[in-house]
DNA sequence: CATCTATGTTGACATACGTCGAACCAAGGG
DNA sequence: CCCTTGGTTCGACGTATGTCAACATAGATG
């Protein structure tokens, strides 16, 4: 630890796998395209190691963490790197190198989008 | 159709893969056990075909549908059956045979649990 | 009982996935 | 410069996964 004082000021635009996904799962049957898109996100979180890594980043101070702080999940370091890459490809995380370390941070819009997917629409229960 | 008027009073306990899962992903790093449990649910929805089937059931009238109503997802009938089984094993769906047809319905508590997982905790960002 | 329809099960197969060790880039410090 | 520490990429390997065709089972119906 060391530099928790980095200001998240210059976010230059993450990517394009985030928000415009789909309606709530309970609203209407998903189309093939919607399913493809949404499944990609669920799949990314469908592995215990990835879920732990994601949770570690998400719960870390400022929603970001360097690899060295979260790589204690019981698998080799290359495997950690591999999973972080997967999460990045799924649009759930972004990474940035600052000096010696690489920092990963969550893409908040994606969490929100997934939350909406699971939420009941109007008044179901 | 029929029983939208069922009061959620005496829910006799569905199974054991539902509610007591985990805190929000952003609250603290998941333990290995929590990750294992939660990942199983995400994984179940991590396939496009399963997601379409689940969405079809969830959005169907009364939260239940017979296989014949949802099996038009572009794969063979055995494959549909296979995926429905997976969803059932993951605790996301339950099935019941009524006469000739088999009806699948969503397990609401699971949706709620997953929603909570994705929700931001107290005031995170 | 014969049979037809609706689902589930089995076996096989190609592909995807998770994992590791080794080799490889990046940044600092003698 | 070289060497050490932090991370990623590569190649390989075993296992899991999605898919289908063929077969099996459950009710309904004649």
PDB file of C-alpha atoms (C1' of nucleotides) in Angstrom:
ATOM      1  CA  UNK A   1       0.000   0.000   0.000  1.00  0.00           C
ATOM      2  CA  UNK A   2       1.098   3.487  -0.406  1.00  0.00           C
ATOM      3  CA  UNK A   3      -0.687   5.634  -2.882  1.00  0.00           C
ATOM      4  CA  UNK A   4      -4.299   5.780  -1.943  1.00  0.00           C
ATOM      5  CA  UNK A   5      -4.132   9.411  -2.772  1.00  0.00           C
ATOM      6  CA  UNK A   6      -4.447   9.040  -6.503  1.00  0.00           C
ATOM      7  CA  UNK A   7      -7.258  11.213  -7.738  1.00  0.00           C
ATOM      8  CA  UNK A   8      -9.662   9.577 -10.160  1.00  0.00           C
ATOM      9  CA  UNK A   9      -9.911  12.712 -12.201  1.00  0.00           C
ATOM     10  CA  UNK A  10      -9.061  11.943 -15.756  1.00  0.00           C
ATOM     11  CA  UNK A  11     -11.179   8.929 -16.531  1.00  0.00           C
ATOM     12  CA  UNK A  12     -10.819   8.899 -20.318  1.00  0.00           C
ATOM     13  CA  UNK A  13     -13.711   6.580 -21.228  1.00  0.00           C
ATOM     14  CA  UNK A  14     -13.487   2.922 -20.352  1.00  0.00           C
ATOM     15  CA  UNK A  15     -14.890   0.935 -23.254  1.00  0.00           C
ATOM     16  CA  UNK A  16     -18.304  -0.127 -24.448  1.00  0.00           C
ATOM     17  CA  UNK A  17     -19.669  -3.229 -22.793  1.00  0.00           C
ATOM     18  CA  UNK A  18     -21.432  -1.576 -19.956  1.00  0.00           C
ATOM     19  CA  UNK A  19     -24.823  -0.033 -19.648  1.00  0.00           C
ATOM     20  CA  UNK A  20     -26.947  -0.478 -22.773  1.00  0.00           C
ATOM     21  CA  UNK A  21     -27.590  -4.114 -22.155  1.00  0.00           C
ATOM     22  CA  UNK A  22     -31.060  -5.369 -21.545  1.00  0.00           C
ATOM     23  CA  UNK A  23     -34.307  -5.024 -19.675  1.00  0.00           C
ATOM     24  CA  UNK A  24     -34.996  -6.911 -16.456  1.00  0.00           C
ATOM     25  CA  UNK A  25     -34.974 -10.656 -16.924  1.00  0.00           C
ATOM     26  CA  UNK A  26     -38.563 -10.790 -15.810  1.00  0.00           C
ATOM     27  CA  UNK A  27     -39.894  -8.248 -18.249  1.00  0.00           C
ATOM     28  CA  UNK A  28     -39.963 -10.275 -21.439  1.00  0.00           C
ATOM     29  CA  UNK A  29     -38.100 -13.168 -23.035  1.00  0.00           C
ATOM     30  CA  UNK A  30     -34.608 -12.162 -23.988  1.00  0.00           C
ATOM     31  CA  UNK A  31     -33.655 -12.074 -27.619  1.00  0.00           C
ATOM     32  CA  UNK A  32     -30.646 -14.032 -28.782  1.00  0.00           C
ATOM     33  CA  UNK A  33     -28.572 -10.866 -28.897  1.00  0.00           C
ATOM     34  CA  UNK A  34     -29.564  -9.655 -25.487  1.00  0.00           C
ATOM     35  CA  UNK A  35     -28.886 -13.065 -24.040  1.00  0.00           C
ATOM     36  CA  UNK A  36     -25.484 -13.153 -25.659  1.00  0.00           C
ATOM     37  CA  UNK A  37     -24.529  -9.823 -24.190  1.00  0.00           C
ATOM     38  CA  UNK A  38     -25.876 -10.394 -20.716  1.00  0.00           C
ATOM     39  CA  UNK A  39     -24.553 -13.943 -20.512  1.00  0.00           C
ATOM     40  CA  UNK A  40     -21.061 -12.637 -21.131  1.00  0.00           C
ATOM     41  CA  UNK A  41     -21.230 -10.626 -17.941  1.00  0.00           C
ATOM     42  CA  UNK A  42     -22.734 -13.386 -15.865  1.00  0.00           C
ATOM     43  CA  UNK A  43     -20.181 -15.793 -17.205  1.00  0.00           C
ATOM     44  CA  UNK A  44     -17.375 -13.509 -16.156  1.00  0.00           C
ATOM     45  CA  UNK A  45     -18.609 -13.710 -12.575  1.00  0.00           C
ATOM     46  CA  UNK A  46     -19.352 -17.411 -12.861  1.00  0.00           C
ATOM     47  CA  UNK A  47     -15.954 -18.483 -11.636  1.00  0.00           C
ATOM     48  CA  UNK A  48     -15.113 -18.496  -7.914  1.00  0.00           C
ATOM     49  CA  UNK A  49     -11.651 -17.059  -8.392  1.00  0.00           C
ATOM     50  CA  UNK A  50     -12.892 -14.266 -10.640  1.00  0.00           C
ATOM     51  CA  UNK A  51     -15.676 -13.505  -8.229  1.00  0.00           C
ATOM     52  CA  UNK A  52     -13.214 -13.202  -5.380  1.00  0.00           C
ATOM     53  CA  UNK A  53     -10.947 -10.969  -7.421  1.00  0.00           C
ATOM     54  CA  UNK A  54     -13.846  -8.811  -8.474  1.00  0.00           C
ATOM     55  CA  UNK A  55     -15.163  -8.591  -4.950  1.00  0.00           C
ATOM     56  CA  UNK A  56     -11.709  -7.737  -3.693  1.00  0.00           C
ATOM     57  CA  UNK A  57     -11.389  -4.874  -6.151  1.00  0.00           C
ATOM     58  CA  UNK A  58     -14.948  -3.690  -5.662  1.00  0.00           C
ATOM     59  CA  UNK A  59     -14.683  -3.635  -1.905  1.00  0.00           C
ATOM     60  CA  UNK A  60     -11.272  -2.035  -1.883  1.00  0.00           C
ATOM     61  CA  UNK A  61     -10.791   1.534  -0.904  1.00  0.00           C
ATOM     62  CA  UNK A  62     -11.906   3.766  -3.724  1.00  0.00           C
ATOM     63  CA  UNK A  63     -13.087   0.830  -5.773  1.00  0.00           C
ATOM     64  CA  UNK A  64      -9.605   0.174  -6.996  1.00  0.00           C
ATOM     65  CA  UNK A  65      -6.743  -2.080  -6.003  1.00  0.00           C
ATOM     66  CA  UNK A  66      -3.352  -3.092  -7.273  1.00  0.00           C
ATOM     67  CA  UNK A  67      -2.826  -6.697  -8.238  1.00  0.00           C
ATOM     68  CA  UNK A  68      -0.429  -7.204  -5.373  1.00  0.00           C
ATOM     69  CA  UNK A  69      -3.206  -6.476  -2.902  1.00  0.00           C
ATOM     70  CA  UNK A  70      -5.695  -8.996  -4.216  1.00  0.00           C
ATOM     71  CA  UNK A  71      -3.641 -11.854  -5.615  1.00  0.00           C
ATOM     72  CA  UNK A  72      -4.010 -14.024  -2.550  1.00  0.00           C
ATOM     73  CA  UNK A  73      -6.837 -16.203  -3.800  1.00  0.00           C
ATOM     74  CA  UNK A  74      -5.156 -19.569  -3.876  1.00  0.00           C
ATOM     75  CA  UNK A  75      -4.003 -19.728  -7.476  1.00  0.00           C
ATOM     76  CA  UNK A  76      -0.741 -18.869  -9.164  1.00  0.00           C
ATOM     77  CA  UNK A  77       0.011 -15.339 -10.131  1.00  0.00           C
ATOM     78  CA  UNK A  78      -0.306 -15.986 -13.887  1.00  0.00           C
ATOM     79  CA  UNK A  79      -3.744 -17.385 -13.243  1.00  0.00           C
ATOM     80  CA  UNK A  80      -4.707 -14.252 -11.338  1.00  0.00           C
ATOM     81  CA  UNK A  81      -3.538 -12.189 -14.262  1.00  0.00           C
ATOM     82  CA  UNK A  82      -5.513 -14.381 -16.637  1.00  0.00           C
ATOM     83  CA  UNK A  83      -8.722 -13.921 -14.677  1.00  0.00           C
ATOM     84  CA  UNK A  84      -8.253 -10.194 -14.326  1.00  0.00           C
ATOM     85  CA  UNK A  85      -7.889 -10.050 -18.074  1.00  0.00           C
ATOM     86  CA  UNK A  86     -11.137 -11.940 -18.487  1.00  0.00           C
ATOM     87  CA  UNK A  87     -12.918  -9.534 -16.187  1.00  0.00           C
ATOM     88  CA  UNK A  88     -11.491  -6.672 -18.177  1.00  0.00           C
ATOM     89  CA  UNK A  89     -12.612  -8.182 -21.456  1.00  0.00           C
ATOM     90  CA  UNK A  90     -16.080  -8.606 -20.003  1.00  0.00           C
ATOM     91  CA  UNK A  91     -16.135  -4.889 -19.291  1.00  0.00           C
ATOM     92  CA  UNK A  92     -16.337  -5.346 -15.539  1.00  0.00           C
ATOM     93  CA  UNK A  93     -12.924  -3.947 -14.712  1.00  0.00           C
ATOM     94  CA  UNK A  94     -10.478  -1.455 -16.105  1.00  0.00           C
ATOM     95  CA  UNK A  95      -6.757  -1.403 -15.515  1.00  0.00           C
ATOM     96  CA  UNK A  96      -4.120   1.238 -15.373  1.00  0.00           C
ATOM     97  CA  UNK A  97      -0.407   1.065 -14.729  1.00  0.00           C
ATOM     98  CA  UNK A  98       0.960   3.570 -12.270  1.00  0.00           C
ATOM     99  CA  UNK A  99       4.646   3.256 -11.752  1.00  0.00           C
ATOM    100  CA  UNK A 100       5.552  -0.196 -10.623  1.00  0.00           C
ATOM    101  CA  UNK A 101       2.040  -1.411  -9.991  1.00  0.00           C
ATOM    102  CA  UNK A 102      -1.046  -2.095 -12.046  1.00  0.00           C
ATOM    103  CA  UNK A 103      -4.353  -0.961 -10.616  1.00  0.00           C
ATOM    104  CA  UNK A 104      -7.728  -2.445 -11.386  1.00  0.00           C
ATOM    105  CA  UNK A 105     -10.985  -0.674 -10.743  1.00  0.00           C
ATOM    106  CA  UNK A 106     -14.619  -1.586 -11.129  1.00  0.00           C
ATOM    107  CA  UNK A 107     -16.844  -0.230 -13.851  1.00  0.00           C
ATOM    108  CA  UNK A 108     -19.783   1.038 -11.774  1.00  0.00           C
ATOM    109  CA  UNK A 109     -22.213   1.247 -14.669  1.00  0.00           C
ATOM    110  CA  UNK A 110     -21.892  -2.465 -15.252  1.00  0.00           C
ATOM    111  CA  UNK A 111     -22.785  -3.313 -11.686  1.00  0.00           C
ATOM    112  CA  UNK A 112     -25.816  -1.104 -12.004  1.00  0.00           C
ATOM    113  CA  UNK A 113     -26.825  -2.711 -15.274  1.00  0.00           C
ATOM    114  CA  UNK A 114     -26.573  -6.186 -13.835  1.00  0.00           C
ATOM    115  CA  UNK A 115     -28.493  -5.131 -10.763  1.00  0.00           C
ATOM    116  CA  UNK A 116     -31.299  -3.943 -13.005  1.00  0.00           C
ATOM    117  CA  UNK A 117     -31.293  -7.257 -14.817  1.00  0.00           C
ATOM    118  CA  UNK A 118     -31.997  -9.092 -11.611  1.00  0.00           C
ATOM    119  CA  UNK A 119     -34.462  -6.580 -10.250  1.00  0.00           C
ATOM    120  CA  UNK A 120     -38.113  -7.255 -10.588  1.00  0.00           C
ATOM    121  CA  UNK A 121     -39.772  -4.967 -13.046  1.00  0.00           C
ATOM    122  CA  UNK A 122     -42.857  -3.049 -11.958  1.00  0.00           C
ATOM    123  CA  UNK A 123     -44.309  -4.807  -8.959  1.00  0.00           C
ATOM    124  CA  UNK A 124     -43.720  -8.506  -9.186  1.00  0.00           C
ATOM    125  CA  UNK A 125     -42.539 -10.450  -6.205  1.00  0.00           C
TER     126      UNK A 125
ATOM    127  CA  UNK B   1     -52.345 -17.814 -14.639  1.00  0.00           C
ATOM    128  CA  UNK B   2     -54.405 -18.769 -11.690  1.00  0.00           C
ATOM    129  CA  UNK B   3     -52.572 -18.257  -8.509  1.00  0.00           C
ATOM    130  CA  UNK B   4     -51.059 -14.843  -8.450  1.00  0.00           C
ATOM    131  CA  UNK B   5     -52.923 -14.530  -5.233  1.00  0.00           C
ATOM    132  CA  UNK B   6     -50.762 -16.910  -3.330  1.00  0.00           C
ATOM    133  CA  UNK B   7     -49.687 -15.209  -0.184  1.00  0.00           C
ATOM    134  CA  UNK B   8     -46.027 -15.621   0.551  1.00  0.00           C
ATOM    135  CA  UNK B   9     -46.955 -16.613   4.049  1.00  0.00           C
ATOM    136  CA  UNK B  10     -46.114 -20.219   4.506  1.00  0.00           C
ATOM    137  CA  UNK B  11     -43.210 -20.620   2.147  1.00  0.00           C
ATOM    138  CA  UNK B  12     -42.176 -24.011   3.487  1.00  0.00           C
ATOM    139  CA  UNK B  13     -38.580 -23.726   2.460  1.00  0.00           C
ATOM    140  CA  UNK B  14     -37.745 -24.210  -1.205  1.00  0.00           C
ATOM    141  CA  UNK B  15     -34.409 -25.935  -1.047  1.00  0.00           C
ATOM    142  CA  UNK B  16     -31.020 -24.743   0.005  1.00  0.00           C
ATOM    143  CA  UNK B  17     -29.260 -22.744  -2.629  1.00  0.00           C
ATOM    144  CA  UNK B  18     -31.211 -19.567  -2.327  1.00  0.00           C
ATOM    145  CA  UNK B  19     -31.033 -16.773   0.154  1.00  0.00           C
ATOM    146  CA  UNK B  20     -28.262 -17.322   2.678  1.00  0.00           C
ATOM    147  CA  UNK B  21     -25.602 -16.575   0.165  1.00  0.00           C
ATOM    148  CA  UNK B  22     -23.435 -13.585   0.598  1.00  0.00           C
ATOM    149  CA  UNK B  23     -23.158  -9.878   1.214  1.00  0.00           C
ATOM    150  CA  UNK B  24     -22.958  -7.353  -1.605  1.00  0.00           C
ATOM    151  CA  UNK B  25     -19.913  -7.816  -3.782  1.00  0.00           C
ATOM    152  CA  UNK B  26     -18.736  -4.374  -2.831  1.00  0.00           C
ATOM    153  CA  UNK B  27     -18.926  -4.836   0.913  1.00  0.00           C
ATOM    154  CA  UNK B  28     -15.833  -6.909   1.534  1.00  0.00           C
ATOM    155  CA  UNK B  29     -13.698  -9.475  -0.271  1.00  0.00           C
ATOM    156  CA  UNK B  30     -15.572 -12.730  -0.694  1.00  0.00           C
ATOM    157  CA  UNK B  31     -14.330 -15.808   1.091  1.00  0.00           C
ATOM    158  CA  UNK B  32     -13.630 -18.929  -0.933  1.00  0.00           C
ATOM    159  CA  UNK B  33     -16.898 -20.464   0.221  1.00  0.00           C
ATOM    160  CA  UNK B  34     -19.009 -17.436  -0.553  1.00  0.00           C
ATOM    161  CA  UNK B  35     -17.425 -17.158  -3.950  1.00  0.00           C
ATOM    162  CA  UNK B  36     -18.075 -20.798  -4.665  1.00  0.00           C
ATOM    163  CA  UNK B  37     -21.744 -20.443  -3.813  1.00  0.00           C
ATOM    164  CA  UNK B  38     -22.368 -17.202  -5.620  1.00  0.00           C
ATOM    165  CA  UNK B  39     -20.367 -18.214  -8.663  1.00  0.00           C
ATOM    166  CA  UNK B  40     -22.599 -21.240  -9.123  1.00  0.00           C
ATOM    167  CA  UNK B  41     -25.587 -18.960  -9.638  1.00  0.00           C
ATOM    168  CA  UNK B  42     -23.801 -16.589 -11.960  1.00  0.00           C
ATOM    169  CA  UNK B  43     -22.460 -19.498 -13.912  1.00  0.00           C
ATOM    170  CA  UNK B  44     -25.940 -20.881 -14.414  1.00  0.00           C
ATOM    171  CA  UNK B  45     -26.926 -17.641 -16.105  1.00  0.00           C
ATOM    172  CA  UNK B  46     -23.662 -17.407 -17.966  1.00  0.00           C
ATOM    173  CA  UNK B  47     -24.908 -19.226 -21.023  1.00  0.00           C
ATOM    174  CA  UNK B  48     -27.020 -17.440 -23.648  1.00  0.00           C
ATOM    175  CA  UNK B  49     -29.425 -20.331 -24.091  1.00  0.00           C
ATOM    176  CA  UNK B  50     -29.955 -20.735 -20.368  1.00  0.00           C
ATOM    177  CA  UNK B  51     -30.426 -17.023 -19.974  1.00  0.00           C
ATOM    178  CA  UNK B  52     -33.095 -17.027 -22.654  1.00  0.00           C
ATOM    179  CA  UNK B  53     -34.845 -19.975 -21.062  1.00  0.00           C
ATOM    180  CA  UNK B  54     -34.712 -18.371 -17.659  1.00  0.00           C
ATOM    181  CA  UNK B  55     -35.929 -15.059 -18.990  1.00  0.00           C
ATOM    182  CA  UNK B  56     -38.726 -16.827 -20.821  1.00  0.00           C
ATOM    183  CA  UNK B  57     -39.889 -18.531 -17.677  1.00  0.00           C
ATOM    184  CA  UNK B  58     -39.421 -15.481 -15.487  1.00  0.00           C
ATOM    185  CA  UNK B  59     -41.337 -13.227 -17.817  1.00  0.00           C
ATOM    186  CA  UNK B  60     -44.098 -15.718 -18.422  1.00  0.00           C
ATOM    187  CA  UNK B  61     -47.483 -15.280 -16.912  1.00  0.00           C
ATOM    188  CA  UNK B  62     -47.373 -16.198 -13.257  1.00  0.00           C
ATOM    189  CA  UNK B  63     -43.643 -16.759 -13.370  1.00  0.00           C
ATOM    190  CA  UNK B  64     -44.126 -20.230 -14.737  1.00  0.00           C
ATOM    191  CA  UNK B  65     -44.159 -21.846 -18.154  1.00  0.00           C
ATOM    192  CA  UNK B  66     -44.299 -25.277 -19.674  1.00  0.00           C
ATOM    193  CA  UNK B  67     -41.336 -26.445 -21.691  1.00  0.00           C
ATOM    194  CA  UNK B  68     -43.386 -26.396 -24.864  1.00  0.00           C
ATOM    195  CA  UNK B  69     -43.825 -22.642 -24.509  1.00  0.00           C
ATOM    196  CA  UNK B  70     -40.182 -21.753 -24.181  1.00  0.00           C
ATOM    197  CA  UNK B  71     -38.268 -24.331 -26.190  1.00  0.00           C
ATOM    198  CA  UNK B  72     -37.880 -22.148 -29.244  1.00  0.00           C
ATOM    199  CA  UNK B  73     -34.381 -20.938 -28.560  1.00  0.00           C
ATOM    200  CA  UNK B  74     -32.532 -22.366 -31.503  1.00  0.00           C
ATOM    201  CA  UNK B  75     -31.213 -25.592 -30.031  1.00  0.00           C
ATOM    202  CA  UNK B  76     -32.508 -29.152 -30.041  1.00  0.00           C
ATOM    203  CA  UNK B  77     -35.051 -30.335 -27.538  1.00  0.00           C
ATOM    204  CA  UNK B  78     -32.607 -32.473 -25.550  1.00  0.00           C
ATOM    205  CA  UNK B  79     -30.381 -29.462 -25.200  1.00  0.00           C
ATOM    206  CA  UNK B  80     -33.252 -27.420 -23.847  1.00  0.00           C
ATOM    207  CA  UNK B  81     -33.961 -30.148 -21.337  1.00  0.00           C
ATOM    208  CA  UNK B  82     -30.322 -30.254 -20.389  1.00  0.00           C
ATOM    209  CA  UNK B  83     -30.171 -26.532 -19.715  1.00  0.00           C
ATOM    210  CA  UNK B  84     -33.387 -26.516 -17.739  1.00  0.00           C
ATOM    211  CA  UNK B  85     -31.884 -29.209 -15.586  1.00  0.00           C
ATOM    212  CA  UNK B  86     -28.822 -27.085 -15.002  1.00  0.00           C
ATOM    213  CA  UNK B  87     -30.948 -24.144 -13.979  1.00  0.00           C
ATOM    214  CA  UNK B  88     -32.843 -26.384 -11.619  1.00  0.00           C
ATOM    215  CA  UNK B  89     -29.645 -27.728 -10.100  1.00  0.00           C
ATOM    216  CA  UNK B  90     -28.465 -24.195  -9.590  1.00  0.00           C
ATOM    217  CA  UNK B  91     -31.590 -23.502  -7.585  1.00  0.00           C
ATOM    218  CA  UNK B  92     -32.904 -20.927 -10.025  1.00  0.00           C
ATOM    219  CA  UNK B  93     -35.895 -22.891 -11.244  1.00  0.00           C
ATOM    220  CA  UNK B  94     -38.226 -25.531  -9.928  1.00  0.00           C
ATOM    221  CA  UNK B  95     -40.213 -27.959 -12.014  1.00  0.00           C
ATOM    222  CA  UNK B  96     -43.499 -29.738 -11.636  1.00  0.00           C
ATOM    223  CA  UNK B  97     -45.292 -32.168 -13.885  1.00  0.00           C
ATOM    224  CA  UNK B  98     -48.963 -31.474 -14.406  1.00  0.00           C
ATOM    225  CA  UNK B  99     -50.550 -33.989 -16.703  1.00  0.00           C
ATOM    226  CA  UNK B 100     -48.804 -34.086 -20.000  1.00  0.00           C
ATOM    227  CA  UNK B 101     -46.652 -31.046 -19.515  1.00  0.00           C
ATOM    228  CA  UNK B 102     -43.842 -30.053 -17.226  1.00  0.00           C
ATOM    229  CA  UNK B 103     -43.917 -26.572 -15.812  1.00  0.00           C
ATOM    230  CA  UNK B 104     -40.916 -24.591 -14.702  1.00  0.00           C
ATOM    231  CA  UNK B 105     -41.102 -21.614 -12.396  1.00  0.00           C
ATOM    232  CA  UNK B 106     -38.600 -19.173 -11.026  1.00  0.00           C
ATOM    233  CA  UNK B 107     -37.345 -19.214  -7.476  1.00  0.00           C
ATOM    234  CA  UNK B 108     -37.956 -15.600  -6.453  1.00  0.00           C
ATOM    235  CA  UNK B 109     -35.679 -15.644  -3.442  1.00  0.00           C
ATOM    236  CA  UNK B 110     -32.726 -16.415  -5.666  1.00  0.00           C
ATOM    237  CA  UNK B 111     -33.366 -13.469  -7.917  1.00  0.00           C
ATOM    238  CA  UNK B 112     -33.560 -11.289  -4.843  1.00  0.00           C
ATOM    239  CA  UNK B 113     -30.326 -12.697  -3.479  1.00  0.00           C
ATOM    240  CA  UNK B 114     -28.499 -12.071  -6.719  1.00  0.00           C
ATOM    241  CA  UNK B 115     -29.913  -8.589  -6.915  1.00  0.00           C
ATOM    242  CA  UNK B 116     -28.512  -7.851  -3.491  1.00  0.00           C
ATOM    243  CA  UNK B 117     -25.135  -9.148  -4.562  1.00  0.00           C
ATOM    244  CA  UNK B 118     -24.949  -6.585  -7.304  1.00  0.00           C
ATOM    245  CA  UNK B 119     -26.411  -3.762  -5.298  1.00  0.00           C
ATOM    246  CA  UNK B 120     -24.128  -1.258  -3.798  1.00  0.00           C
ATOM    247  CA  UNK B 121     -23.988  -1.548  -0.068  1.00  0.00           C
ATOM    248  CA  UNK B 122     -24.379   1.533   2.103  1.00  0.00           C
ATOM    249  CA  UNK B 123     -22.900   4.371   0.150  1.00  0.00           C
ATOM    250  CA  UNK B 124     -20.149   3.061  -2.024  1.00  0.00           C
ATOM    251  CA  UNK B 125     -19.498   4.472  -5.452  1.00  0.00           C
TER     252      UNK B 125
ATOM    253  C1'  DC C   1     -52.986 -52.600 -25.469  1.00  0.00           C
ATOM    254  C1'  DA C   2     -51.202 -49.765 -29.329  1.00  0.00           C
ATOM    255  C1'  DT C   3     -49.680 -45.463 -30.095  1.00  0.00           C
ATOM    256  C1'  DC C   4     -48.837 -40.717 -30.264  1.00  0.00           C
ATOM    257  C1'  DT C   5     -47.063 -36.520 -28.004  1.00  0.00           C
ATOM    258  C1'  DA C   6     -44.216 -34.253 -24.521  1.00  0.00           C
ATOM    259  C1'  DT C   7     -39.803 -34.530 -21.795  1.00  0.00           C
ATOM    260  C1'  DG C   8     -35.931 -36.520 -19.870  1.00  0.00           C
ATOM    261  C1'  DT C   9     -31.623 -39.498 -20.217  1.00  0.00           C
ATOM    262  C1'  DT C  10     -27.429 -41.452 -22.410  1.00  0.00           C
ATOM    263  C1'  DG C  11     -23.319 -41.592 -25.139  1.00  0.00           C
ATOM    264  C1'  DA C  12     -20.250 -39.369 -28.054  1.00  0.00           C
ATOM    265  C1'  DC C  13     -17.695 -35.496 -29.647  1.00  0.00           C
ATOM    266  C1'  DA C  14     -15.655 -30.907 -30.408  1.00  0.00           C
ATOM    267  C1'  DT C  15     -14.645 -26.910 -28.120  1.00  0.00           C
ATOM    268  C1'  DA C  16     -13.931 -23.895 -24.254  1.00  0.00           C
ATOM    269  C1'  DC C  17     -12.004 -23.198 -19.743  1.00  0.00           C
ATOM    270  C1'  DG C  18      -8.932 -23.098 -15.605  1.00  0.00           C
ATOM    271  C1'  DT C  19      -4.463 -23.989 -14.230  1.00  0.00           C
ATOM    272  C1'  DC C  20       0.421 -24.086 -14.086  1.00  0.00           C
ATOM    273  C1'  DG C  21       5.534 -23.321 -15.221  1.00  0.00           C
ATOM    274  C1'  DA C  22       8.628 -20.891 -18.039  1.00  0.00           C
ATOM    275  C1'  DA C  23       9.746 -17.170 -20.667  1.00  0.00           C
ATOM    276  C1'  DC C  24       9.065 -12.414 -21.317  1.00  0.00           C
ATOM    277  C1'  DC C  25       8.204  -6.920 -20.622  1.00  0.00           C
ATOM    278  C1'  DA C  26       8.230  -2.810 -17.237  1.00  0.00           C
ATOM    279  C1'  DA C  27      10.010   0.076 -13.674  1.00  0.00           C
ATOM    280  C1'  DG C  28      13.371   1.149  -9.973  1.00  0.00           C
ATOM    281  C1'  DG C  29      17.751   0.799  -7.423  1.00  0.00           C
ATOM    282  C1'  DG C  30      22.584  -0.361  -6.899  1.00  0.00           C
TER     283       DG C  30
ATOM    284  C1'  DC D   1      24.397  -1.779 -16.774  1.00  0.00           C
ATOM    285  C1'  DC D   2      22.655  -5.600 -14.191  1.00  0.00           C
ATOM    286  C1'  DC D   3      19.601  -7.322 -11.028  1.00  0.00           C
ATOM    287  C1'  DT D   4      15.372  -7.543  -8.347  1.00  0.00           C
ATOM    288  C1'  DT D   5      10.396  -7.079  -7.908  1.00  0.00           C
ATOM    289  C1'  DG D   6       5.663  -6.749 -10.123  1.00  0.00           C
ATOM    290  C1'  DG D   7       2.732  -8.467 -14.025  1.00  0.00           C
ATOM    291  C1'  DT D   8       1.620 -10.262 -18.403  1.00  0.00           C
ATOM    292  C1'  DT D   9       2.042 -13.597 -22.211  1.00  0.00           C
ATOM    293  C1'  DC D  10       2.837 -18.325 -24.043  1.00  0.00           C
ATOM    294  C1'  DG D  11       2.428 -23.246 -24.483  1.00  0.00           C
ATOM    295  C1'  DA D  12       0.679 -27.272 -22.687  1.00  0.00           C
ATOM    296  C1'  DC D  13      -2.536 -30.249 -20.309  1.00  0.00           C
ATOM    297  C1'  DG D  14      -6.596 -32.136 -18.051  1.00  0.00           C
ATOM    298  C1'  DT D  15     -11.304 -31.319 -17.233  1.00  0.00           C
ATOM    299  C1'  DA D  16     -15.760 -29.244 -17.905  1.00  0.00           C
ATOM    300  C1'  DT D  17     -19.285 -27.722 -21.108  1.00  0.00           C
ATOM    301  C1'  DG D  18     -22.631 -27.366 -24.980  1.00  0.00           C
ATOM    302  C1'  DT D  19     -24.558 -29.878 -28.512  1.00  0.00           C
ATOM    303  C1'  DC D  20     -26.800 -33.459 -30.995  1.00  0.00           C
ATOM    304  C1'  DA D  21     -28.827 -38.071 -32.353  1.00  0.00           C
ATOM    305  C1'  DA D  22     -30.730 -42.092 -30.474  1.00  0.00           C
ATOM    306  C1'  DC D  23     -33.139 -44.167 -26.968  1.00  0.00           C
ATOM    307  C1'  DA D  24     -36.137 -44.235 -22.790  1.00  0.00           C
ATOM    308  C1'  DT D  25     -40.147 -42.732 -19.990  1.00  0.00           C
ATOM    309  C1'  DA D  26     -44.803 -40.529 -18.735  1.00  0.00           C
ATOM    310  C1'  DG D  27     -49.502 -39.495 -19.762  1.00  0.00           C
ATOM    311  C1'  DA D  28     -53.234 -39.111 -22.887  1.00  0.00           C
ATOM    312  C1'  DT D  29     -56.135 -41.233 -26.303  1.00  0.00           C
ATOM    313  C1'  DG D  30     -58.152 -44.395 -29.168  1.00  0.00           C
TER     314       DG D  30
END
